[in-house]
Coordinates of C-alpha atoms in Angstrom, one line a residue:
X1 CA 295.9 -131.4 97.5
X2 CA 296.2 -127.6 98.2
X3 CA 296.8 -126.5 101.8
X4 CA 294.9 -123.4 102.9
X5 CA 296.5 -120.5 104.8
X6 CA 294.3 -121.3 107.9
X7 CA 295.5 -124.9 107.9
X8 CA 299.0 -123.7 107.8
X9 CA 298.5 -121.5 110.8
X10 CA 296.9 -124.3 112.8
X11 CA 299.9 -126.5 112.1
X12 CA 302.2 -123.7 113.2
X13 CA 300.2 -123.4 116.5
X14 CA 300.6 -127.1 117.0
X15 CA 304.4 -126.8 116.6
X16 CA 304.7 -123.6 118.6
X17 CA 302.4 -123.3 121.7
X18 CA 303.9 -119.9 122.5
X19 CA 302.2 -118.5 119.4
X20 CA 298.9 -119.4 120.8
X21 CA 299.7 -117.5 124.0
X22 CA 300.9 -114.4 122.0
X23 CA 297.6 -114.5 120.0
X24 CA 295.4 -114.7 123.2
X25 CA 297.5 -111.9 124.8
X26 CA 296.9 -109.7 121.8
X27 CA 293.2 -110.3 121.9
X28 CA 293.1 -109.4 125.6
X29 CA 295.2 -106.2 125.2
X30 CA 292.9 -105.2 122.3
X31 CA 289.7 -105.8 124.3
X32 CA 291.1 -103.8 127.3
X33 CA 292.1 -100.9 125.0
X34 CA 288.6 -100.9 123.4
X35 CA 286.9 -101.0 126.8
X36 CA 289.0 -98.2 128.2
X37 CA 288.3 -96.1 125.1
X38 CA 284.6 -96.7 125.5
X39 CA 284.7 -95.7 129.2
X40 CA 286.8 -92.6 128.3
X41 CA 284.2 -91.5 125.7
X42 CA 281.3 -92.2 128.0
X43 CA 282.9 -90.3 130.9
X44 CA 284.5 -87.6 129.0
X45 CA 282.7 -84.9 130.9
X46 CA 283.6 -86.5 134.2
X47 CA 287.2 -86.8 133.2
X48 CA 287.3 -83.1 132.3
X49 CA 286.1 -82.3 135.9
X50 CA 282.5 -81.3 134.9
X51 CA 279.8 -81.8 137.5
X52 CA 276.3 -83.0 137.3
X53 CA 273.6 -80.4 137.8
X54 CA 269.9 -80.5 138.4
X55 CA 267.7 -77.4 137.8
X56 CA 264.3 -76.9 139.6
X57 CA 262.0 -74.2 138.6
X58 CA 260.1 -72.3 141.3
X59 CA 257.9 -69.7 139.7
X60 CA 254.9 -69.3 142.0
X61 CA 254.1 -67.7 145.4
X62 CA 255.4 -69.4 148.5
X63 CA 252.5 -71.3 150.1
X64 CA 252.1 -74.7 151.9
X65 CA 251.3 -76.4 148.6
X66 CA 254.1 -75.0 146.5
X67 CA 256.5 -75.4 149.3
X68 CA 255.7 -79.1 149.7
X69 CA 256.1 -79.7 146.0
X70 CA 259.4 -77.9 146.0
X71 CA 260.6 -80.0 148.9
X72 CA 259.7 -83.2 147.0
X73 CA 261.7 -82.1 144.0
X74 CA 264.6 -80.9 146.0
X75 CA 264.8 -84.2 148.0
X76 CA 264.6 -86.2 144.7
X77 CA 267.5 -84.1 143.3
X78 CA 269.6 -84.7 146.4
X79 CA 268.9 -88.5 146.2
X80 CA 269.9 -88.5 142.5
X81 CA 273.5 -87.7 143.6
X82 CA 273.6 -84.4 141.9
X83 CA 276.7 -82.2 142.5
X84 CA 274.8 -78.9 142.0
X85 CA 271.2 -78.1 142.6
X86 CA 270.0 -74.9 140.8
X87 CA 266.8 -73.2 142.0
X88 CA 265.4 -71.1 139.1
X89 CA 263.5 -68.6 141.3
X90 CA 260.8 -66.2 140.1
X91 CA 258.4 -65.5 143.0
X92 CA 256.8 -62.7 144.9
X93 CA 257.3 -64.6 148.2
X94 CA 254.5 -65.7 150.5
X95 CA 254.1 -67.5 153.8
X96 CA 256.9 -66.7 156.3
X97 CA 256.6 -70.1 158.0
X98 CA 256.9 -72.0 154.7
X99 CA 259.8 -69.7 153.7
X100 CA 261.7 -70.7 156.9
X101 CA 261.2 -74.4 156.2
X102 CA 262.6 -74.0 152.6
X103 CA 265.5 -72.0 153.9
X104 CA 266.3 -74.7 156.5
X105 CA 266.0 -77.4 153.8
X106 CA 268.6 -75.7 151.6
X107 CA 271.0 -74.7 154.5
X108 CA 271.0 -78.3 155.9
X109 CA 271.9 -79.9 152.6
X110 CA 275.4 -81.4 152.7
X111 CA 277.8 -82.4 149.9
X112 CA 275.8 -80.5 147.3
X113 CA 276.3 -77.0 146.1
X114 CA 273.0 -75.0 146.0
X115 CA 272.6 -72.2 143.5
X116 CA 269.9 -69.6 143.1
X117 CA 269.4 -68.3 139.6
X118 CA 267.2 -65.2 139.4
X119 CA 266.1 -64.2 135.9
X120 CA 263.5 -61.6 136.8
X121 CA 262.3 -61.1 140.4
X122 CA 262.9 -62.8 143.7
X123 CA 261.0 -60.7 146.2
X124 CA 260.2 -61.1 149.9
X125 CA 260.4 -64.8 150.9
X126 CA 261.9 -65.7 147.6
X127 CA 264.8 -63.4 148.2
X128 CA 265.4 -65.1 151.6
X129 CA 265.3 -68.5 149.9
X130 CA 268.0 -67.3 147.5
X131 CA 270.0 -65.9 150.4
X132 CA 270.1 -69.4 151.9
X133 CA 271.9 -70.9 148.8
X134 CA 275.7 -71.2 148.4
X135 CA 275.8 -69.2 145.2
X136 CA 273.5 -66.5 143.8
X137 CA 273.5 -65.9 140.0
X138 CA 271.3 -63.1 138.5
X139 CA 270.7 -61.4 135.3
X140 CA 272.0 -57.8 135.4
X141 CA 268.5 -56.3 135.5
X142 CA 266.9 -58.9 137.7
X143 CA 265.7 -57.8 141.2
X144 CA 266.1 -59.3 144.7
X145 CA 265.0 -58.1 148.1
X146 CA 262.1 -56.3 149.8
X147 CA 261.5 -59.0 152.4
X148 CA 259.7 -57.0 155.1
X149 CA 257.0 -59.0 156.8
X150 CA 253.6 -57.3 156.4
X151 CA 250.0 -58.3 157.0
X152 CA 246.6 -56.9 155.8
X153 CA 244.7 -55.1 158.5
X154 CA 240.9 -55.0 159.0
X155 CA 240.8 -51.8 156.9
X156 CA 242.4 -53.7 153.9
X157 CA 245.7 -51.8 154.3
X158 CA 249.0 -53.5 154.6
X159 CA 251.1 -52.8 157.7
X160 CA 254.1 -54.1 159.6
X161 CA 253.8 -57.3 161.6
X162 CA 254.2 -57.1 165.4
X163 CA 257.8 -56.5 166.8
X164 CA 257.9 -60.1 168.1
X165 CA 257.5 -61.6 164.6
X166 CA 259.9 -59.1 163.0
X167 CA 262.6 -59.9 165.6
X168 CA 262.5 -63.6 164.7
X169 CA 262.6 -62.8 161.0
X170 CA 265.6 -60.4 161.4
X171 CA 267.6 -62.9 163.4
X172 CA 266.8 -65.7 161.0
X173 CA 268.1 -63.6 158.1
X174 CA 271.3 -62.6 159.9
X175 CA 272.0 -66.2 160.8
X176 CA 271.4 -67.2 157.2
X177 CA 273.7 -64.5 155.8
X178 CA 276.4 -65.5 158.2
X179 CA 276.2 -69.1 157.2
X180 CA 276.4 -68.2 153.4
X181 CA 279.1 -65.5 153.8
X182 CA 277.0 -62.5 152.8
X183 CA 276.8 -59.0 154.4
X184 CA 274.7 -59.3 157.6
X185 CA 273.6 -55.7 157.7
X186 CA 272.4 -55.7 154.1
X187 CA 270.6 -59.0 154.5
X188 CA 268.8 -57.7 157.6
X189 CA 268.0 -54.5 155.8
X190 CA 265.8 -56.5 153.5
X191 CA 263.5 -57.1 156.4
X192 CA 263.8 -53.8 158.3
X193 CA 262.9 -50.5 156.7
X194 CA 263.8 -48.3 159.7
X195 CA 267.5 -49.2 159.9
X196 CA 270.2 -47.5 157.8
X197 CA 273.3 -49.2 156.4
X198 CA 276.7 -47.6 155.8
X199 CA 280.0 -48.8 154.5
X200 CA 282.3 -48.5 157.4
X201 CA 286.1 -48.5 157.5
X202 CA 288.1 -49.2 160.7
X203 CA 290.6 -46.5 161.3
X204 CA 293.1 -48.8 163.0
X205 CA 293.0 -52.0 160.9
X206 CA 291.6 -50.6 157.6
X207 CA 289.0 -53.3 157.6
X208 CA 285.8 -52.5 155.6
X209 CA 282.4 -53.9 156.2
X210 CA 278.7 -52.9 156.1
X211 CA 277.3 -51.7 159.4
X212 CA 273.9 -50.5 160.3
X213 CA 273.0 -47.8 162.8
X214 CA 271.8 -50.5 165.1
X215 CA 275.2 -52.3 164.8
X216 CA 277.1 -49.1 165.6
X217 CA 274.9 -48.4 168.6
X218 CA 275.8 -51.8 170.1
X219 CA 279.5 -51.8 169.4
X220 CA 282.0 -50.7 172.0
X221 CA 284.5 -49.7 169.3
X222 CA 282.0 -47.5 167.4
X223 CA 284.3 -44.5 167.5
X224 CA 286.9 -46.5 165.5
X225 CA 284.7 -46.8 162.4
X226 CA 284.6 -44.1 159.8
X227 CA 281.2 -44.1 158.0
X228 CA 280.6 -43.4 154.3
X229 CA 277.2 -41.9 153.2
X230 CA 274.3 -44.4 153.6
X231 CA 274.1 -47.1 150.9
X232 CA 271.6 -45.8 148.4
X233 CA 269.4 -49.0 148.5
X234 CA 269.6 -49.2 152.3
X235 CA 268.4 -45.8 153.4
X236 CA 265.7 -44.8 155.8
X237 CA 262.1 -46.0 155.2
X238 CA 262.9 -48.6 152.5
X239 CA 263.6 -52.3 152.3
X240 CA 266.9 -53.3 150.7
X241 CA 266.3 -54.2 147.1
X242 CA 269.0 -54.5 144.4
X243 CA 269.4 -55.6 140.8
X244 CA 272.0 -58.0 139.7
X245 CA 274.8 -55.5 138.8
X246 CA 274.4 -53.6 142.1
X247 CA 274.2 -56.9 144.0
X248 CA 277.6 -58.0 142.8
X249 CA 279.1 -54.6 143.8
X250 CA 277.7 -54.9 147.3
X251 CA 278.7 -58.6 147.8
X252 CA 275.1 -59.9 147.9
X253 CA 275.3 -61.6 144.5
X254 CA 278.1 -63.8 143.3
X255 CA 277.9 -63.1 139.6
X256 CA 275.7 -61.8 136.8
X257 CA 274.9 -63.9 133.7
X258 CA 272.8 -63.2 130.6
X259 CA 270.6 -66.3 130.8
X260 CA 270.2 -69.9 131.6
X261 CA 272.4 -70.9 128.7
X262 CA 275.4 -69.7 130.6
X263 CA 274.7 -71.8 133.8
X264 CA 276.6 -74.8 132.6
X265 CA 279.7 -72.8 131.7
X266 CA 279.8 -70.7 134.8
X267 CA 279.2 -73.6 137.2
X268 CA 281.3 -76.2 135.2
X269 CA 278.4 -78.5 134.6
X270 CA 277.7 -81.3 132.2
X271 CA 275.3 -80.4 129.4
X272 CA 272.5 -80.6 129.1
X273 CA 271.5 -79.8 132.6
X274 CA 268.9 -82.1 134.0
X275 CA 265.7 -80.1 134.5
X276 CA 263.0 -81.2 136.9
X277 CA 259.9 -79.8 135.3
X278 CA 256.4 -79.7 136.7
X279 CA 254.8 -83.1 136.2
X280 CA 251.2 -83.9 135.5
X281 CA 251.0 -85.0 139.1
X282 CA 252.0 -81.6 140.3
X283 CA 249.5 -79.9 138.0
X284 CA 246.8 -82.2 139.2
X285 CA 247.6 -81.5 142.9
X286 CA 247.5 -77.8 142.3
X287 CA 244.1 -78.2 140.6
X288 CA 242.6 -80.4 143.3
X289 CA 243.8 -78.0 146.0
X290 CA 242.0 -75.0 144.4
X291 CA 239.1 -73.7 146.3
X292 CA 236.4 -74.4 143.6
X293 CA 237.5 -78.0 142.9
X294 CA 237.7 -78.6 146.6
X295 CA 234.1 -77.4 147.0
X296 CA 233.0 -79.7 144.2
X297 CA 234.8 -82.8 145.6
X298 CA 233.3 -82.3 149.0
X299 CA 229.8 -81.6 147.7
X300 CA 229.8 -84.6 145.4
X301 CA 231.4 -86.8 148.0
X302 CA 228.8 -85.9 150.7
X303 CA 225.9 -86.4 148.3
X304 CA 227.2 -89.8 147.1
X305 CA 227.8 -90.8 150.8
X306 CA 224.2 -90.0 151.7
X307 CA 223.0 -92.1 148.7
X308 CA 225.1 -95.0 149.9
X309 CA 223.9 -94.8 153.5
X310 CA 220.3 -94.7 152.3
X311 CA 220.8 -97.9 150.4
X312 CA 223.5 -99.9 152.1
X313 CA 225.9 -102.0 150.1
X314 CA 228.8 -101.1 147.8
X315 CA 227.1 -99.2 144.9
X316 CA 227.7 -96.2 142.7
X317 CA 227.2 -93.9 145.7
X318 CA 229.9 -95.6 147.8
X319 CA 232.4 -95.8 144.9
X320 CA 231.8 -92.1 144.0
X321 CA 232.2 -91.0 147.6
X322 CA 235.5 -93.0 148.0
X323 CA 236.8 -91.5 144.8
X324 CA 236.0 -87.9 145.8
X325 CA 237.3 -88.1 149.4
X326 CA 240.3 -90.2 148.2
X327 CA 241.3 -87.4 145.7
X328 CA 240.7 -84.8 148.4
X329 CA 243.1 -86.4 150.9
X330 CA 245.6 -87.6 148.3
X331 CA 246.0 -84.0 147.1
X332 CA 246.4 -82.8 150.7
X333 CA 249.0 -85.5 151.4
X334 CA 251.1 -84.5 148.4
X335 CA 250.5 -80.8 149.3
X336 CA 251.9 -81.4 152.8
X337 CA 248.8 -80.1 154.7
X338 CA 247.3 -83.5 155.6
X339 CA 248.5 -86.6 157.4
X340 CA 247.0 -89.8 158.7
X341 CA 245.5 -88.1 161.7
X342 CA 243.0 -86.2 159.5
X343 CA 242.1 -89.4 157.6
X344 CA 241.5 -91.3 160.8
X345 CA 239.4 -88.5 162.3
X346 CA 237.3 -88.4 159.1
X347 CA 236.8 -92.1 158.9
X348 CA 235.9 -92.2 162.6
X349 CA 233.3 -89.5 162.0
X350 CA 231.8 -91.5 159.2
X351 CA 231.6 -94.6 161.4
X352 CA 229.8 -92.6 164.1
X353 CA 227.3 -91.3 161.5
X354 CA 226.8 -94.8 160.2
X355 CA 226.2 -96.1 163.7
X356 CA 223.7 -93.4 164.3
X357 CA 221.8 -94.3 161.1
X358 CA 221.8 -98.1 161.4
X359 CA 222.3 -99.0 165.1
X360 CA 221.5 -96.3 167.6
X361 CA 217.9 -95.0 167.5
X362 CA 217.4 -91.3 167.1
X363 CA 220.0 -88.6 166.2
X364 CA 222.1 -87.8 169.3
X365 CA 225.7 -87.8 170.5
X366 CA 227.0 -90.2 167.9
X367 CA 225.6 -88.4 165.0
X368 CA 226.6 -84.9 166.2
X369 CA 230.1 -86.2 167.1
X370 CA 230.5 -87.9 163.8
X371 CA 229.5 -84.8 161.9
X372 CA 231.9 -82.6 163.9
X373 CA 234.7 -85.0 163.4
X374 CA 234.2 -85.3 159.7
X375 CA 233.8 -81.6 159.0
X376 CA 236.7 -80.8 161.4
X377 CA 239.0 -83.3 159.6
X378 CA 238.2 -81.7 156.3
X379 CA 239.2 -78.3 157.6
X380 CA 242.3 -79.6 159.3
X381 CA 243.4 -81.4 156.1
X382 CA 243.9 -78.0 154.5
X383 CA 245.9 -76.4 157.3
X384 CA 249.6 -76.5 158.3
X385 CA 249.1 -74.9 161.7
X386 CA 247.3 -76.1 164.8
X387 CA 246.1 -72.6 165.9
X388 CA 246.2 -69.4 163.8
X389 CA 248.8 -67.0 165.1
X390 CA 248.4 -64.0 162.7
X391 CA 245.9 -62.3 160.5
X392 CA 247.0 -64.2 157.4
X393 CA 246.5 -67.5 159.1
X394 CA 243.1 -66.4 160.5
X395 CA 242.0 -65.4 157.0
X396 CA 243.2 -68.7 155.5
X397 CA 241.4 -70.6 158.2
X398 CA 238.2 -68.7 157.5
X399 CA 238.5 -69.4 153.8
X400 CA 238.9 -73.1 154.4
X401 CA 235.9 -73.2 156.8
X402 CA 233.8 -71.3 154.4
X403 CA 234.6 -73.9 151.7
X404 CA 233.8 -76.9 153.9
X405 CA 230.6 -75.3 155.3
X406 CA 229.6 -74.1 151.9
X407 CA 229.9 -77.7 150.6
X408 CA 227.9 -79.0 153.6
X409 CA 225.1 -76.5 153.1
X410 CA 225.0 -77.4 149.4
X411 CA 224.8 -81.0 150.5
X412 CA 221.8 -80.2 152.6
X413 CA 220.1 -78.5 149.7
X414 CA 220.8 -81.5 147.4
X415 CA 219.5 -83.8 150.1
X416 CA 216.2 -81.9 150.3
X417 CA 215.9 -81.9 146.5
X418 CA 216.7 -85.6 146.3
X419 CA 214.2 -86.5 149.0
X420 CA 211.5 -84.9 146.9
X421 CA 212.4 -85.5 143.3
X422 CA 215.0 -88.3 143.1
X423 CA 212.4 -91.0 142.2
X424 CA 211.1 -88.9 139.3
X425 CA 214.5 -88.0 137.7
X426 CA 215.3 -90.3 134.7
X427 CA 218.3 -92.4 135.4
X428 CA 218.6 -91.5 139.1
X429 CA 215.3 -93.2 140.0
X430 CA 217.4 -96.4 140.1
X431 CA 219.0 -95.1 143.2
X432 CA 215.7 -95.4 145.1
X433 CA 214.0 -98.5 146.2
X434 CA 210.7 -98.8 144.3
X435 CA 207.8 -101.1 145.2
X436 CA 208.4 -104.6 143.8
X437 CA 206.0 -107.6 143.7
X438 CA 207.0 -110.9 145.2
X439 CA 205.8 -113.8 143.1
X440 CA 204.4 -116.8 144.9
X441 CA 205.1 -120.4 144.0
X442 CA 201.8 -120.6 142.1
X443 CA 202.7 -117.6 140.0
X444 CA 200.3 -115.2 141.8
X445 CA 201.3 -112.0 143.4
X446 CA 202.3 -112.2 147.0
X447 CA 203.5 -109.4 149.3
X448 CA 204.7 -106.1 147.9
X449 CA 208.2 -105.0 148.8
X450 CA 208.0 -101.4 149.7
X451 CA 210.7 -99.1 150.8
X452 CA 209.7 -95.5 151.0
X453 CA 205.9 -94.9 151.3
X454 CA 205.4 -98.2 153.2
X455 CA 206.9 -96.8 156.5
X456 CA 204.2 -94.2 156.5
X457 CA 201.6 -97.0 156.9
X458 CA 203.3 -98.5 159.9
X459 CA 202.4 -97.4 163.4
X460 CA 203.9 -98.1 166.8
X461 CA 202.5 -101.3 168.1
X462 CA 202.1 -103.0 164.7
X463 CA 203.4 -106.5 164.5
X464 CA 205.0 -108.3 161.6
X465 CA 207.4 -111.1 160.7
X466 CA 211.1 -110.7 159.9
X467 CA 211.7 -111.4 156.2
X468 CA 215.5 -111.4 156.5
X469 CA 217.9 -111.6 159.4
X470 CA 217.8 -108.4 161.4
X471 CA 221.4 -107.6 162.4
X472 CA 220.3 -105.0 163.3
X473 CA 218.8 -103.8 160.1
X474 CA 216.7 -105.7 157.7
X475 CA 213.2 -106.1 156.3
X476 CA 209.9 -107.0 158.1
X477 CA 206.6 -107.8 156.5
X478 CA 203.6 -105.9 157.8
X479 CA 200.6 -107.2 156.0
X480 CA 201.3 -106.7 152.3
X481 CA 204.1 -104.3 152.9
X482 CA 207.8 -105.0 153.4
X483 CA 209.5 -102.2 155.4
X484 CA 213.2 -101.5 156.2
X485 CA 213.6 -101.6 160.0
X486 CA 216.3 -101.7 162.7
X487 CA 216.3 -103.4 166.0
X488 CA 217.5 -102.0 169.3
X489 CA 220.8 -103.8 168.8
X490 CA 219.6 -107.4 169.0
X491 CA 220.0 -110.1 166.3
X492 CA 216.7 -111.5 165.1
X493 CA 216.3 -114.6 162.9
X494 CA 214.1 -114.6 159.8
X495 CA 210.4 -115.5 160.5
X496 CA 210.5 -114.1 164.1
X497 CA 207.5 -112.0 165.1
X498 CA 208.4 -108.4 166.0
X499 CA 206.6 -105.3 167.1
X500 CA 207.2 -101.7 166.2
X501 CA 208.4 -99.9 169.4
X502 CA 209.6 -96.6 168.0
X503 CA 209.2 -94.5 164.8
X504 CA 211.1 -91.4 163.8
X505 CA 210.5 -90.3 160.3
X506 CA 211.4 -93.2 158.0
X507 CA 213.3 -94.9 160.8
X508 CA 211.3 -97.8 162.2
X509 CA 212.6 -99.6 165.3
X510 CA 211.3 -103.1 166.2
X511 CA 211.6 -105.5 169.1
X512 CA 211.2 -109.2 169.3
X513 CA 207.7 -110.2 170.6

């Protein structure tokens, strides 16, 4: 019988247990080596000292909505444990208050390097946002600066904001420049067209720095500083604005690069750089926050709500209304202009209106209060400020009020049209309650269920029998007609005799006899 090689090996292991240990040890060493090799390949970038970067594009004006979306992306980037967050900025600026919030967000970020990359223009508030980052990278011909705060006057011309507002802005910029290690005078010059900035040399120490005429006027050692001619970009009657090349010379910009392809090399980042692009959610939020779409949402929502209140129960009107107002508040939530307070006020207003329609006779305090709460909540949901403090905020408030009131006026027009023609429009006639015939046990016709014209035939003092529980609304049969009624708040059982005590339009109020 022939002995195989494997059998021979097994017999050798039986005679020599140490051979088994050597074999097991060889397997273990091989497995460890393979594992280490795999980890080395997977972490080759980490081993080489390269960092993980995240790039966020910001290429719109600075407003409450764009600011809120940038905050969401920035917070997500921080939570992803990125080592470097790059803001690709191309913006004309915008709201000062939102700019301050974004600057604070960047300045307060810890354990992450923040970088501003400017490919074309970072003007006004966008320049201040770039100033708050740790590193500024620009293309040589890109521009940054011109951050003076201006407002549009009643004549349509732009002019300087009041001194109080400019003082806050100037100090904010100086504090930011100091925190990021950039020339304070040049940074302040972006916001102040009246000051002049010089390169000054201390005659005793040889120290060189940029000083403005305001700085020199406030220094006790002003006579020790020798001034060069004014910086060309920081002269009288101009806001400091520089391109990338000049920004590097003046110490405002860290480095110029030719394009985004060089970001990874310059910042020592892993490639490819993770890019947080605009998602479909962001696009939808921008669309839903536009003035025209907001008008449509409010108009359709109000009309659908009126249809639902005219025929209680969860129907097409109620679902459509919930969808429209749900989209409205959802977009405002993500846009950072609405919170739960606005939602609570709106729902409270709707409850007041419903109580006025179904419970409280007439149209009084509850109805007016509900209307004011609902419309006020819709305006508040689009605002980031409690009270307007400048002309821009007043204009913004007026625009939002016009949108809401325009939708409400459109709703009133639709209501009048529906009251007259809804029953004759194909398809929509199902939203009205038409006369129906009740069939008796013998198959003959009994009472006619009427909602609409029937209330016109009912007068104060008429009596009838409750066809359904009145709690407080329900139906009462008056002769051959069945009419929608409400009580004065009491619960009335079916079959109970009631009398009409009040009538206001289609609203019929009854009382137990």
